[in-house]
PDB file of C-alpha atoms in Angstrom:
ATOM      1  CA  MET A1402     178.601  35.174  78.671  1.00 80.00           C
ATOM      2  CA  PHE A1403     177.838  38.970  79.193  1.00 90.00           C
ATOM      3  CA  TYR A1404     174.572  40.607  79.060  1.00 92.00           C
ATOM      4  CA  GLY A1405     175.904  42.747  76.255  1.00 92.00           C
ATOM      5  CA  ASP A1406     176.619  39.824  73.904  1.00 92.00           C
ATOM      6  CA  TYR A1407     173.452  38.414  74.279  1.00 94.00           C
ATOM      7  CA  TYR A1408     171.402  41.330  74.182  1.00 95.00           C
ATOM      8  CA  GLY A1409     173.546  43.947  72.457  1.00 95.00           C
ATOM      9  CA  ILE A1410     174.847  47.106  73.773  1.00 95.00           C
ATOM     10  CA  GLY A1411     173.199  50.468  73.262  1.00 94.00           C
ATOM     11  CA  GLY A1412     175.120  53.981  73.349  1.00 93.00           C
ATOM     12  CA  GLU A1413     177.145  56.089  70.843  1.00 96.00           C
ATOM     13  CA  ASN A1414     178.772  52.821  69.455  1.00 94.00           C
ATOM     14  CA  PRO A1415     176.135  50.408  69.783  1.00 94.00           C
ATOM     15  CA  ILE A1416     177.013  46.507  69.552  1.00 94.00           C
ATOM     16  CA  PRO A1417     174.433  44.443  68.314  1.00 95.00           C
ATOM     17  CA  SER A1418     172.955  41.214  69.882  1.00 95.00           C
ATOM     18  CA  LYS A1419     174.802  38.243  69.258  1.00 92.00           C
ATOM     19  CA  GLN A1420     171.954  35.900  70.568  1.00 94.00           C
ATOM     20  CA  ALA A1421     171.495  34.094  66.966  1.00 93.00           C
ATOM     21  CA  ALA A1422     174.850  32.568  67.576  1.00 92.00           C
ATOM     22  CA  ILE A1423     174.790  32.298  71.015  1.00 92.00           C
ATOM     23  CA  ASP A1424     171.464  30.190  71.344  1.00 94.00           C
ATOM     24  CA  PRO A1425     172.721  27.303  69.376  1.00 92.00           C
ATOM     25  CA  LEU A1426     175.798  27.014  71.681  1.00 93.00           C
ATOM     26  CA  LEU A1427     173.776  27.066  74.875  1.00 92.00           C
ATOM     27  CA  ALA A1428     171.559  24.494  73.422  1.00 92.00           C
ATOM     28  CA  ALA A1429     174.489  22.462  72.450  1.00 93.00           C
ATOM     29  CA  ARG A1430     175.931  22.604  75.924  1.00 94.00           C
ATOM     30  CA  TYR A1431     172.704  22.109  77.968  1.00 94.00           C
ATOM     31  CA  ASP A1432     171.481  19.071  75.953  1.00 94.00           C
ATOM     32  CA  HIS A1433     174.994  17.725  74.620  1.00 96.00           C
ATOM     33  CA  ALA A1434     178.057  18.590  76.121  1.00 96.00           C
ATOM     34  CA  TYR A1435     178.243  15.621  78.695  1.00 97.00           C
ATOM     35  CA  GLY A1436     180.773  12.460  79.477  1.00 96.00           C
ATOM     36  CA  ASP A1437     184.343  12.119  78.577  1.00 96.00           C
ATOM     37  CA  GLN A1438     186.162  14.708  76.676  1.00 97.00           C
ATOM     38  CA  ILE A1439     188.582  13.745  73.998  1.00 97.00           C
ATOM     39  CA  ASP A1440     190.713  16.407  72.392  1.00 98.00           C
ATOM     40  CA  TYR A1441     192.124  16.553  68.858  1.00 98.00           C
ATOM     41  CA  PHE A1442     194.566  19.417  69.164  1.00 97.00           C
ATOM     42  CA  ASP A1443     196.775  18.431  66.328  1.00 94.00           C
ATOM     43  CA  HIS A1444     196.899  20.974  63.877  1.00 94.00           C
ATOM     44  CA  PRO A1445     197.740  24.583  64.445  1.00 94.00           C
ATOM     45  CA  ASN A1446     194.480  25.972  62.541  1.00 95.00           C
ATOM     46  CA  THR A1447     192.076  23.469  63.040  1.00 96.00           C
ATOM     47  CA  ILE A1448     191.165  22.058  66.587  1.00 97.00           C
ATOM     48  CA  GLY A1449     188.328  19.420  67.797  1.00 98.00           C
ATOM     49  CA  TRP A1450     187.136  17.780  70.642  1.00 98.00           C
ATOM     50  CA  VAL A1451     184.312  15.089  71.354  1.00 98.00           C
ATOM     51  CA  ARG A1452     182.316  14.874  74.452  1.00 97.00           C
ATOM     52  CA  CYS A1453     181.240  11.342  74.445  1.00 95.00           C
ATOM     53  CA  GLY A1454     177.780  11.589  75.968  1.00 95.00           C
ATOM     54  CA  VAL A1455     176.223   9.573  78.918  1.00 95.00           C
ATOM     55  CA  ALA A1456     173.431   6.828  78.875  1.00 92.00           C
ATOM     56  CA  GLU A1457     171.140   8.764  81.210  1.00 95.00           C
ATOM     57  CA  ILE A1458     171.061  11.700  78.956  1.00 94.00           C
ATOM     58  CA  PRO A1459     169.515  10.329  75.450  1.00 93.00           C
ATOM     59  CA  HIS A1460     171.152  11.759  72.554  1.00 94.00           C
ATOM     60  CA  SER A1461     173.855  13.255  74.336  1.00 95.00           C
ATOM     61  CA  GLY A1462     177.418  13.688  72.857  1.00 96.00           C
ATOM     62  CA  CYS A1463     178.815  16.167  70.448  1.00 97.00           C
ATOM     63  CA  ALA A1464     181.676  16.952  68.100  1.00 97.00           C
ATOM     64  CA  ILE A1465     182.990  20.419  68.016  1.00 97.00           C
ATOM     65  CA  ILE A1466     185.380  21.843  65.354  1.00 97.00           C
ATOM     66  CA  ILE A1467     186.873  25.265  65.624  1.00 97.00           C
ATOM     67  CA  GLY A1468     189.098  26.903  62.294  1.00 96.00           C
ATOM     68  CA  ASN A1469     190.857  29.992  62.382  1.00 96.00           C
ATOM     69  CA  GLY A1470     192.076  29.719  58.866  1.00 92.00           C
ATOM     70  CA  GLU A1471     190.793  28.147  55.842  1.00 94.00           C
ATOM     71  CA  ASN A1472     187.904  25.672  55.736  1.00 95.00           C
ATOM     72  CA  GLY A1473     189.170  22.421  57.563  1.00 93.00           C
ATOM     73  CA  GLU A1474     188.186  19.252  58.428  1.00 95.00           C
ATOM     74  CA  LYS A1475     189.123  16.865  61.389  1.00 96.00           C
ATOM     75  CA  ARG A1476     188.678  12.740  61.841  1.00 97.00           C
ATOM     76  CA  MET A1477     187.172  12.338  65.118  1.00 98.00           C
ATOM     77  CA  CYS A1478     185.601   9.299  66.922  1.00 96.00           C
ATOM     78  CA  VAL A1479     182.177   9.604  68.791  1.00 96.00           C
ATOM     79  CA  GLY A1480     182.118   5.941  69.818  1.00 93.00           C
ATOM     80  CA  LYS A1481     181.425   2.599  67.619  1.00 94.00           C
ATOM     81  CA  GLU A1482     177.967   2.348  69.356  1.00 93.00           C
ATOM     82  CA  ARG A1483     177.163   5.348  67.058  1.00 94.00           C
ATOM     83  CA  ALA A1484     177.770   3.976  63.696  1.00 96.00           C
ATOM     84  CA  GLY A1485     175.015   4.528  61.415  1.00 96.00           C
ATOM     85  CA  GLN A1486     173.606   7.796  63.001  1.00 96.00           C
ATOM     86  CA  THR A1487     173.311  11.254  61.070  1.00 97.00           C
ATOM     87  CA  TRP A1488     174.592  14.164  62.550  1.00 97.00           C
ATOM     88  CA  TYR A1489     174.187  17.789  61.844  1.00 97.00           C
ATOM     89  CA  ASP A1490     175.615  21.037  62.822  1.00 97.00           C
ATOM     90  CA  ILE A1491     173.524  22.526  65.244  1.00 96.00           C
ATOM     91  CA  THR A1492     175.111  26.063  64.598  1.00 95.00           C
ATOM     92  CA  GLY A1493     173.942  26.154  61.247  1.00 94.00           C
ATOM     93  CA  ASN A1494     177.238  27.231  59.848  1.00 94.00           C
ATOM     94  CA  GLN A1495     177.406  23.886  57.578  1.00 93.00           C
ATOM     95  CA  GLU A1496     173.993  22.693  55.733  1.00 94.00           C
ATOM     96  CA  GLN A1497     175.378  18.822  54.967  1.00 94.00           C
ATOM     97  CA  THR A1498     174.689  16.268  57.324  1.00 95.00           C
ATOM     98  CA  PHE A1499     176.677  12.908  57.499  1.00 92.00           C
ATOM     99  CA  THR A1500     176.480   9.484  58.752  1.00 96.00           C
ATOM    100  CA  ILE A1501     178.701   8.226  61.364  1.00 97.00           C
ATOM    101  CA  GLU A1502     180.846   5.277  59.999  1.00 97.00           C
ATOM    102  CA  GLU A1503     181.372   1.682  61.093  1.00 97.00           C
ATOM    103  CA  ASP A1504     184.326   2.497  63.332  1.00 97.00           C
ATOM    104  CA  GLY A1505     182.446   5.267  65.011  1.00 96.00           C
ATOM    105  CA  CYS A1506     184.160   8.031  63.356  1.00 97.00           C
ATOM    106  CA  ALA A1507     183.716  10.667  60.747  1.00 97.00           C
ATOM    107  CA  ASN A1508     185.500  13.544  58.916  1.00 97.00           C
ATOM    108  CA  PHE A1509     183.830  16.618  60.854  1.00 97.00           C
ATOM    109  CA  THR A1510     184.316  19.938  58.992  1.00 96.00           C
ATOM    110  CA  VAL A1511     184.188  23.707  60.015  1.00 96.00           C
ATOM    111  CA  LYS A1512     184.224  26.782  57.834  1.00 96.00           C
ATOM    112  CA  GLY A1513     187.403  28.806  57.944  1.00 94.00           C
ATOM    113  CA  GLY A1514     187.271  31.390  60.996  1.00 95.00           C
ATOM    114  CA  SER A1515     184.428  29.650  62.442  1.00 95.00           C
ATOM    115  CA  VAL A1516     182.881  27.137  64.746  1.00 96.00           C
ATOM    116  CA  SER A1517     180.737  23.944  64.102  1.00 97.00           C
ATOM    117  CA  VAL A1518     178.763  21.649  66.724  1.00 97.00           C
ATOM    118  CA  TRP A1519     178.092  18.533  65.548  1.00 97.00           C
ATOM    119  CA  VAL A1520     175.354  16.346  67.069  1.00 97.00           C
ATOM    120  CA  GLU A1521     172.948  13.299  66.329  1.00 96.00           C
ATOM    121  CA  GLN A1522     170.027  14.343  64.371  1.00 95.00           C
ATOM    122  CA  VAL A1523     166.871  13.395  65.842  1.00 92.00           C
ATOM    123  CA  GLN A1524     163.506  14.337  64.522  1.00 80.00           C
ATOM    124  CA  ASP A1525     161.760  15.960  67.836  1.00 66.00           C
ATOM    125  CA  GLN A1526     165.484  17.943  68.408  1.00 53.00           C
ATOM    126  CA  GLU A1527     165.675  19.300  64.659  1.00 50.00           C
ATOM    127  CA  SER A1528     161.998  20.421  64.876  1.00 46.00           C
ATOM    128  CA  ASP A1529     162.742  22.197  68.233  1.00 49.00           C
ATOM    129  CA  ASP A1530     165.980  23.987  66.983  1.00 52.00           C
ATOM    130  CA  GLN A1531     163.979  25.115  63.820  1.00 50.00           C
ATOM    131  CA  LYS A1532     161.362  26.720  66.214  1.00 45.00           C
ATOM    132  CA  GLN A1533     164.375  28.357  68.105  1.00 49.00           C
ATOM    133  CA  GLU A1534     165.449  29.620  64.990  1.00 53.00           C
ATOM    134  CA  SER A1535     162.225  31.089  63.702  1.00 52.00           C
ATOM    135  CA  GLN A1536     161.836  32.759  67.332  1.00 51.00           C
ATOM    136  CA  ALA A1537     165.090  34.684  66.986  1.00 53.00           C
TER     137      ALA A1537
END
């Protein structure tokens, strides 16, 4: 990450800060991106990967999906032990939530030309995310 991306750049051709977009990605990396990685690089315009999480960091693990074309979705597995959990997009690019199925998989979605980072919805975590958004 570069200073100008986070804080913006002044001058004749100013570039605004991307802090509002970067903060959720930093939070996802710090709080969730742990454990083994499983790649889903099976489509030319929609790719994804899962970080499985680790037992010593509660609620760690995430599913990332990136699309550079139309809206997309990808079936990815986050682990059978997560069946029944509700997940949401920490970036705020997707408003819906969904429940991980019995087989530990779900159809993760992304808007075209965007990224979504899906994590387990935990009441305290959701409140912290909302606090960060209101401070931005």
